[in-house]
mmCIF file of C-alpha atoms and ligand atoms in Angstrom:
data_model
loop_
_atom_site.group_PDB
_atom_site.id
_atom_site.type_symbol
_atom_site.label_atom_id
_atom_site.label_comp_id
_atom_site.label_asym_id
_atom_site.label_seq_id
_atom_site.Cartn_x
_atom_site.Cartn_y
_atom_site.Cartn_z
ATOM 1 C CA UNK G 1 -0.127 0.295 0.127
ATOM 2 C CA UNK G 2 1.085 3.898 -0.054
ATOM 3 C CA UNK G 3 2.844 4.951 2.484
ATOM 4 C CA UNK G 4 0.991 8.909 2.023
ATOM 5 C CA UNK G 5 -0.283 7.902 5.370
ATOM 6 C CA UNK G 6 -0.366 10.726 8.351
ATOM 7 C CA UNK G 7 -1.778 10.298 11.748
ATOM 8 C CA UNK G 8 -3.531 13.060 13.210
ATOM 9 C CA UNK G 9 -2.390 13.208 16.076
ATOM 10 C CA UNK G 10 -1.439 15.362 18.950
ATOM 11 C CA UNK G 11 -0.974 12.866 21.849
ATOM 12 C CA UNK G 12 2.856 11.033 20.816
ATOM 13 C CA UNK G 13 1.552 8.041 23.122
ATOM 14 C CA UNK G 14 -0.867 7.529 20.504
ATOM 15 C CA UNK G 15 0.566 8.457 17.733
ATOM 16 C CA UNK G 16 3.044 5.576 18.180
ATOM 17 C CA UNK G 17 0.535 2.588 19.511
ATOM 18 C CA UNK G 18 -1.813 3.494 15.779
ATOM 19 C CA UNK G 19 1.452 3.172 13.470
ATOM 20 C CA UNK G 20 2.166 0.367 14.994
ATOM 21 C CA UNK G 21 -1.071 -0.917 14.384
ATOM 22 C CA UNK G 22 -1.705 0.078 11.386
ATOM 23 C CA UNK G 23 1.800 -1.520 10.162
ATOM 24 C CA UNK G 24 0.382 -4.622 11.462
ATOM 25 C CA UNK G 25 -1.974 -4.580 9.073
ATOM 26 C CA UNK G 26 0.050 -3.311 6.358
ATOM 27 C CA UNK G 27 -0.837 0.273 6.274
ATOM 28 C CA UNK G 28 2.420 2.383 6.750
ATOM 29 C CA UNK G 29 1.199 5.939 8.349
ATOM 30 C CA UNK G 30 3.524 8.100 10.385
ATOM 31 C CA UNK G 31 2.641 11.621 13.293
ATOM 32 C CA UNK G 32 1.415 14.899 10.787
ATOM 33 C CA UNK G 33 4.061 15.990 13.262
ATOM 34 C CA UNK G 34 7.346 14.876 11.125
ATOM 35 C CA UNK G 35 6.666 17.066 9.280
ATOM 36 C CA UNK G 36 4.177 20.036 10.311
ATOM 37 C CA UNK G 37 4.025 22.219 12.910
ATOM 38 C CA UNK G 38 1.065 21.366 15.745
ATOM 39 C CA UNK G 39 -2.739 22.596 15.001
ATOM 40 C CA UNK G 40 -5.372 22.986 17.615
ATOM 41 C CA UNK G 41 -7.736 20.686 16.828
ATOM 42 C CA UNK G 42 -11.488 21.790 16.847
ATOM 43 C CA UNK G 43 -12.624 20.952 20.673
ATOM 44 C CA UNK G 44 -13.947 18.098 20.802
ATOM 45 C CA UNK G 45 -17.999 16.960 21.170
ATOM 46 C CA UNK G 46 -19.076 15.215 25.007
ATOM 47 C CA UNK G 47 -20.679 12.247 23.179
ATOM 48 C CA UNK G 48 -19.232 10.499 20.168
ATOM 49 C CA UNK G 49 -16.419 9.718 19.618
ATOM 50 C CA UNK G 50 -16.975 9.507 16.272
ATOM 51 C CA UNK G 51 -17.268 12.682 15.299
ATOM 52 C CA UNK G 52 -14.598 13.493 17.474
ATOM 53 C CA UNK G 53 -12.397 10.803 15.537
ATOM 54 C CA UNK G 54 -14.714 12.524 12.314
ATOM 55 C CA UNK G 55 -13.755 15.715 12.720
ATOM 56 C CA UNK G 56 -10.160 15.641 13.715
ATOM 57 C CA UNK G 57 -9.563 13.773 10.556
ATOM 58 C CA UNK G 58 -11.390 15.885 7.938
ATOM 59 C CA UNK G 59 -9.695 18.576 10.191
ATOM 60 C CA UNK G 60 -6.160 18.005 9.463
ATOM 61 C CA UNK G 61 -6.129 16.839 5.586
ATOM 62 C CA UNK G 62 -8.288 19.838 4.789
ATOM 63 C CA UNK G 63 -4.762 21.806 6.345
ATOM 64 C CA UNK G 64 -2.285 19.212 5.528
ATOM 65 C CA UNK G 65 -3.966 18.723 1.905
ATOM 66 C CA UNK G 66 -3.236 14.416 2.479
ATOM 67 C CA UNK G 67 -5.102 11.471 3.370
ATOM 68 C CA UNK G 68 -5.142 11.774 7.075
ATOM 69 C CA UNK G 69 -6.197 9.083 9.600
ATOM 70 C CA UNK G 70 -7.103 10.342 13.262
ATOM 71 C CA UNK G 71 -7.977 8.470 16.371
ATOM 72 C CA UNK G 72 -10.805 9.174 19.176
ATOM 73 C CA UNK G 73 -10.368 6.482 22.239
ATOM 74 C CA UNK G 74 -11.249 6.330 25.938
ATOM 75 C CA UNK G 75 -11.947 3.975 28.693
ATOM 76 C CA UNK G 76 -15.423 3.138 30.338
ATOM 77 C CA UNK G 77 -15.995 1.724 33.944
ATOM 78 C CA UNK G 78 -19.215 0.169 34.346
ATOM 79 C CA UNK G 79 -19.045 0.915 37.788
ATOM 80 C CA UNK G 80 -18.296 4.668 37.074
ATOM 81 C CA UNK G 81 -20.752 5.513 34.342
ATOM 82 C CA UNK G 82 -20.391 8.857 35.102
ATOM 83 C CA UNK G 83 -17.069 8.943 34.316
ATOM 84 C CA UNK G 84 -14.136 8.644 31.510
ATOM 85 C CA UNK G 85 -15.397 7.714 28.459
ATOM 86 C CA UNK G 86 -15.204 9.956 25.600
ATOM 87 C CA UNK G 87 -14.236 12.385 27.955
ATOM 88 C CA UNK G 88 -12.037 10.779 28.869
ATOM 89 C CA UNK G 89 -9.093 12.504 28.521
ATOM 90 C CA UNK G 90 -10.801 15.381 29.726
ATOM 91 C CA UNK G 91 -11.997 13.747 33.106
ATOM 92 C CA UNK G 92 -7.975 13.043 33.631
ATOM 93 C CA UNK G 93 -6.853 16.344 32.968
ATOM 94 C CA UNK G 94 -5.174 16.795 29.753
ATOM 95 C CA UNK G 95 -2.071 17.959 30.949
ATOM 96 C CA UNK G 96 -1.683 15.122 33.491
ATOM 97 C CA UNK G 97 0.863 12.481 32.629
ATOM 98 C CA UNK G 98 1.120 9.003 31.465
ATOM 99 C CA UNK G 99 1.889 7.422 35.259
ATOM 100 C CA UNK G 100 -1.111 10.318 36.429
ATOM 101 C CA UNK G 101 -3.761 9.316 34.586
ATOM 102 C CA UNK G 102 -3.109 5.632 35.578
ATOM 103 C CA UNK G 103 -3.080 6.999 39.466
ATOM 104 C CA UNK G 104 -6.135 8.684 39.161
ATOM 105 C CA UNK G 105 -8.325 5.671 37.550
ATOM 106 C CA UNK G 106 -6.995 3.751 40.942
ATOM 107 C CA UNK G 107 -8.324 6.455 42.657
ATOM 108 C CA UNK G 108 -11.714 6.586 41.021
ATOM 109 C CA UNK G 109 -12.252 2.739 41.861
ATOM 110 C CA UNK G 110 -10.913 3.063 45.503
ATOM 111 C CA UNK G 111 -14.011 2.521 46.827
ATOM 112 C CA UNK G 112 -15.571 -0.289 44.353
ATOM 113 C CA UNK G 113 -15.227 -3.870 44.130
ATOM 114 C CA UNK G 114 -12.910 -5.755 43.536
ATOM 115 C CA UNK G 115 -15.740 -7.691 41.357
ATOM 116 C CA UNK G 116 -16.564 -4.262 40.114
ATOM 117 C CA UNK G 117 -13.546 -3.894 38.602
ATOM 118 C CA UNK G 118 -14.679 -3.990 34.670
ATOM 119 C CA UNK G 119 -13.079 -2.160 32.124
ATOM 120 C CA UNK G 120 -13.681 -1.548 28.112
ATOM 121 C CA UNK G 121 -11.025 0.756 26.342
ATOM 122 C CA UNK G 122 -12.711 1.389 22.818
ATOM 123 C CA UNK G 123 -11.252 3.186 19.454
ATOM 124 C CA UNK G 124 -12.843 5.084 16.400
ATOM 125 C CA UNK G 125 -10.916 5.372 13.751
ATOM 126 C CA UNK G 126 -11.483 8.167 11.130
ATOM 127 C CA UNK G 127 -9.587 8.399 7.554
ATOM 128 C CA UNK G 128 -10.198 11.538 5.738
ATOM 129 C CA UNK G 129 -8.831 12.647 2.500
ATOM 130 C CA UNK G 130 -9.087 16.364 1.767
ATOM 131 C CA UNK G 131 -11.951 15.897 -0.957
ATOM 132 C CA UNK G 132 -14.127 15.394 2.303
ATOM 133 C CA UNK G 133 -14.501 11.822 1.411
ATOM 134 C CA UNK G 134 -14.124 9.610 5.373
ATOM 135 C CA UNK G 135 -14.406 5.708 5.904
ATOM 136 C CA UNK G 136 -14.113 4.743 10.010
ATOM 137 C CA UNK G 137 -13.956 1.712 12.784
ATOM 138 C CA UNK G 138 -14.199 1.356 15.868
ATOM 139 C CA UNK G 139 -13.266 -1.228 18.323
ATOM 140 C CA UNK G 140 -13.720 -2.158 21.725
ATOM 141 C CA UNK G 141 -11.809 -4.566 24.148
ATOM 142 C CA UNK G 142 -13.145 -5.417 27.707
ATOM 143 C CA UNK G 143 -11.075 -6.959 30.897
ATOM 144 C CA UNK G 144 -10.288 -5.417 34.281
ATOM 145 C CA UNK G 145 -8.681 -2.578 35.348
ATOM 146 C CA UNK G 146 -5.178 -3.951 37.803
ATOM 147 C CA UNK G 147 -4.787 -3.493 41.708
ATOM 148 C CA UNK G 148 -1.218 -2.610 40.135
ATOM 149 C CA UNK G 149 0.368 -1.165 36.823
ATOM 150 C CA UNK G 150 2.564 -3.739 36.039
ATOM 151 C CA UNK G 151 4.021 -4.652 32.265
ATOM 152 C CA UNK G 152 6.773 -2.859 30.335
ATOM 153 C CA UNK G 153 5.754 -3.424 26.345
ATOM 154 C CA UNK G 154 3.445 -0.427 26.534
ATOM 155 C CA UNK G 155 2.912 1.801 28.397
ATOM 156 C CA UNK G 156 -0.194 4.192 29.503
ATOM 157 C CA UNK G 157 -3.409 2.095 30.457
ATOM 158 C CA UNK G 158 -2.337 -1.227 28.918
ATOM 159 C CA UNK G 159 -0.278 -1.496 32.158
ATOM 160 C CA UNK G 160 -3.640 -1.621 34.260
ATOM 161 C CA UNK G 161 -5.253 -3.226 31.880
ATOM 162 C CA UNK G 162 -5.823 -7.466 33.314
ATOM 163 C CA UNK G 163 -6.696 -9.635 31.093
ATOM 164 C CA UNK G 164 -8.761 -12.540 32.547
ATOM 165 C CA UNK G 165 -7.427 -15.808 29.824
ATOM 166 C CA UNK G 166 -4.053 -14.285 29.698
ATOM 167 C CA UNK G 167 -3.915 -13.504 33.505
ATOM 168 C CA UNK G 168 -1.107 -10.114 32.434
ATOM 169 C CA UNK G 169 -2.039 -7.431 31.735
ATOM 170 C CA UNK G 170 -2.116 -5.973 27.949
ATOM 171 C CA UNK G 171 1.360 -4.567 28.551
ATOM 172 C CA UNK G 172 2.594 -8.309 29.620
ATOM 173 C CA UNK G 173 1.927 -9.019 26.038
ATOM 174 C CA UNK G 174 4.671 -8.734 23.217
ATOM 175 C CA UNK G 175 3.275 -6.243 19.975
ATOM 176 C CA UNK G 176 2.773 -9.361 18.177
ATOM 177 C CA UNK G 177 -0.014 -11.029 20.768
ATOM 178 C CA UNK G 178 -0.581 -7.714 21.787
ATOM 179 C CA UNK G 179 -2.120 -6.402 19.069
ATOM 180 C CA UNK G 180 -4.623 -7.725 17.428
ATOM 181 C CA UNK G 181 -6.595 -7.949 21.217
ATOM 182 C CA UNK G 182 -6.185 -4.245 21.200
ATOM 183 C CA UNK G 183 -9.517 -1.546 21.140
ATOM 184 C CA UNK G 184 -7.280 0.320 18.402
ATOM 185 C CA UNK G 185 -5.410 -2.989 17.021
ATOM 186 C CA UNK G 186 -8.606 -4.623 16.592
ATOM 187 C CA UNK G 187 -9.762 -1.317 15.102
ATOM 188 C CA UNK G 188 -6.841 -0.857 12.140
ATOM 189 C CA UNK G 189 -7.709 -4.301 11.238
ATOM 190 C CA UNK G 190 -11.620 -3.227 10.597
ATOM 191 C CA UNK G 191 -10.195 0.077 8.374
ATOM 192 C CA UNK G 192 -7.295 -1.448 6.893
ATOM 193 C CA UNK G 193 -10.052 -3.731 5.600
ATOM 194 C CA UNK G 194 -12.236 -1.118 4.524
ATOM 195 C CA UNK G 195 -9.271 0.666 2.443
ATOM 196 C CA UNK G 196 -8.704 -2.757 0.549
ATOM 197 C CA UNK G 197 -12.457 -2.700 -0.808
ATOM 198 C CA UNK G 198 -12.519 0.289 -2.140
ATOM 199 C CA UNK G 199 -9.188 -0.212 -4.067
ATOM 200 C CA UNK G 200 -10.485 -3.621 -5.203
HETATM 201 O O1 LIG E 301 -2.955 4.872 27.784
HETATM 202 C C1 LIG E 301 -4.688 4.721 27.302
HETATM 203 N N1 LIG E 301 -4.714 4.031 26.115
HETATM 204 C C2 LIG E 301 -5.752 3.952 25.317
HETATM 205 O O2 LIG E 301 -5.391 3.353 25.059
HETATM 206 C C3 LIG E 301 -6.288 5.393 25.884
HETATM 207 N N2 LIG E 301 -7.845 5.698 25.281
HETATM 208 C C4 LIG E 301 -7.371 6.018 25.741
HETATM 209 N N3 LIG E 301 -6.468 7.240 27.031
HETATM 210 C C5 LIG E 301 -6.585 8.383 27.658
HETATM 211 O O3 LIG E 301 -8.039 9.214 26.855
HETATM 212 C C6 LIG E 301 -7.233 9.939 26.558
HETATM 213 C C7 LIG E 301 -7.895 9.961 24.843
HETATM 214 O O4 LIG E 301 -7.841 11.135 24.687
HETATM 215 P P1 LIG E 301 -8.235 11.476 22.528
HETATM 216 O O5 LIG E 301 -8.725 10.331 21.816
HETATM 217 O O6 LIG E 301 -9.360 12.952 22.889
HETATM 218 O O7 LIG E 301 -7.041 12.310 22.253
HETATM 219 P P2 LIG E 301 -5.738 13.341 22.856
HETATM 220 O O8 LIG E 301 -6.872 14.188 23.692
HETATM 221 O O9 LIG E 301 -4.959 12.309 24.045
HETATM 222 O O10 LIG E 301 -5.256 13.437 21.676
HETATM 223 P P3 LIG E 301 -5.750 13.285 19.612
HETATM 224 O O11 LIG E 301 -5.748 13.251 19.357
HETATM 225 O O12 LIG E 301 -6.866 13.724 20.683
HETATM 226 O O13 LIG E 301 -4.915 14.807 19.473
HETATM 227 C C8 LIG E 301 -6.082 9.840 25.984
HETATM 228 O O14 LIG E 301 -5.105 11.341 26.035
HETATM 229 C C9 LIG E 301 -5.244 8.659 27.492
HETATM 230 O O15 LIG E 301 -5.203 9.778 28.671
HETATM 231 C C10 LIG E 301 -5.591 6.084 26.569
HETATM 232 N N4 LIG E 301 -5.054 6.053 27.439
#
């Protein structure tokens, strides 16, 4: 496939992870920041991952005049239905760094019984072309919030996101296991499949 896909995100950790996920399915993409000044993306909605991802992708595709893939993602905790989800970044504080974001999740769950520590991570990807055409893909991964952070293969929420089937956190799984399992990896698979179907 062509090499001209750009990732439209100001979050470097997310951009790295998304590039790995897309590469796993054969699509080479790089952060738009490797060749452009940071963009100020439009303010996100509080209700729709799809609308947020589409807005970011279309905005960047227009500005950069290149096809752009954007991601809106979040963590959903059924025990705390009014927190996180589509407003994860804002609930955690955009300026909060990775380790502190994870600490904030532990704090939020401090009074929740162990058997209610279920969690879902959701990723929505949008690929927009400069002429306005756009496709989207969404996927989730279900697991539990661990009692402590562990694992070094990846960072962020992966270090606290525990998968009962594997008895490990996502960050304890090497990329060849982790990428096809994660919300972002599965969404990347769906997006690349759609793209291949469009190209015949
Ligand atoms: O370690 C993580 N693994 C994940 O899978 C994940 N999904 C969501 N998050 C958190 O939620 C915000 C998303 O917000 P978000 O999608 O609006 O992106 P963002 O604002 O960071 O960057 P941009 O892409 O909009 O420029 C991020 O900042 C993170 O704090 C994640 N953290």
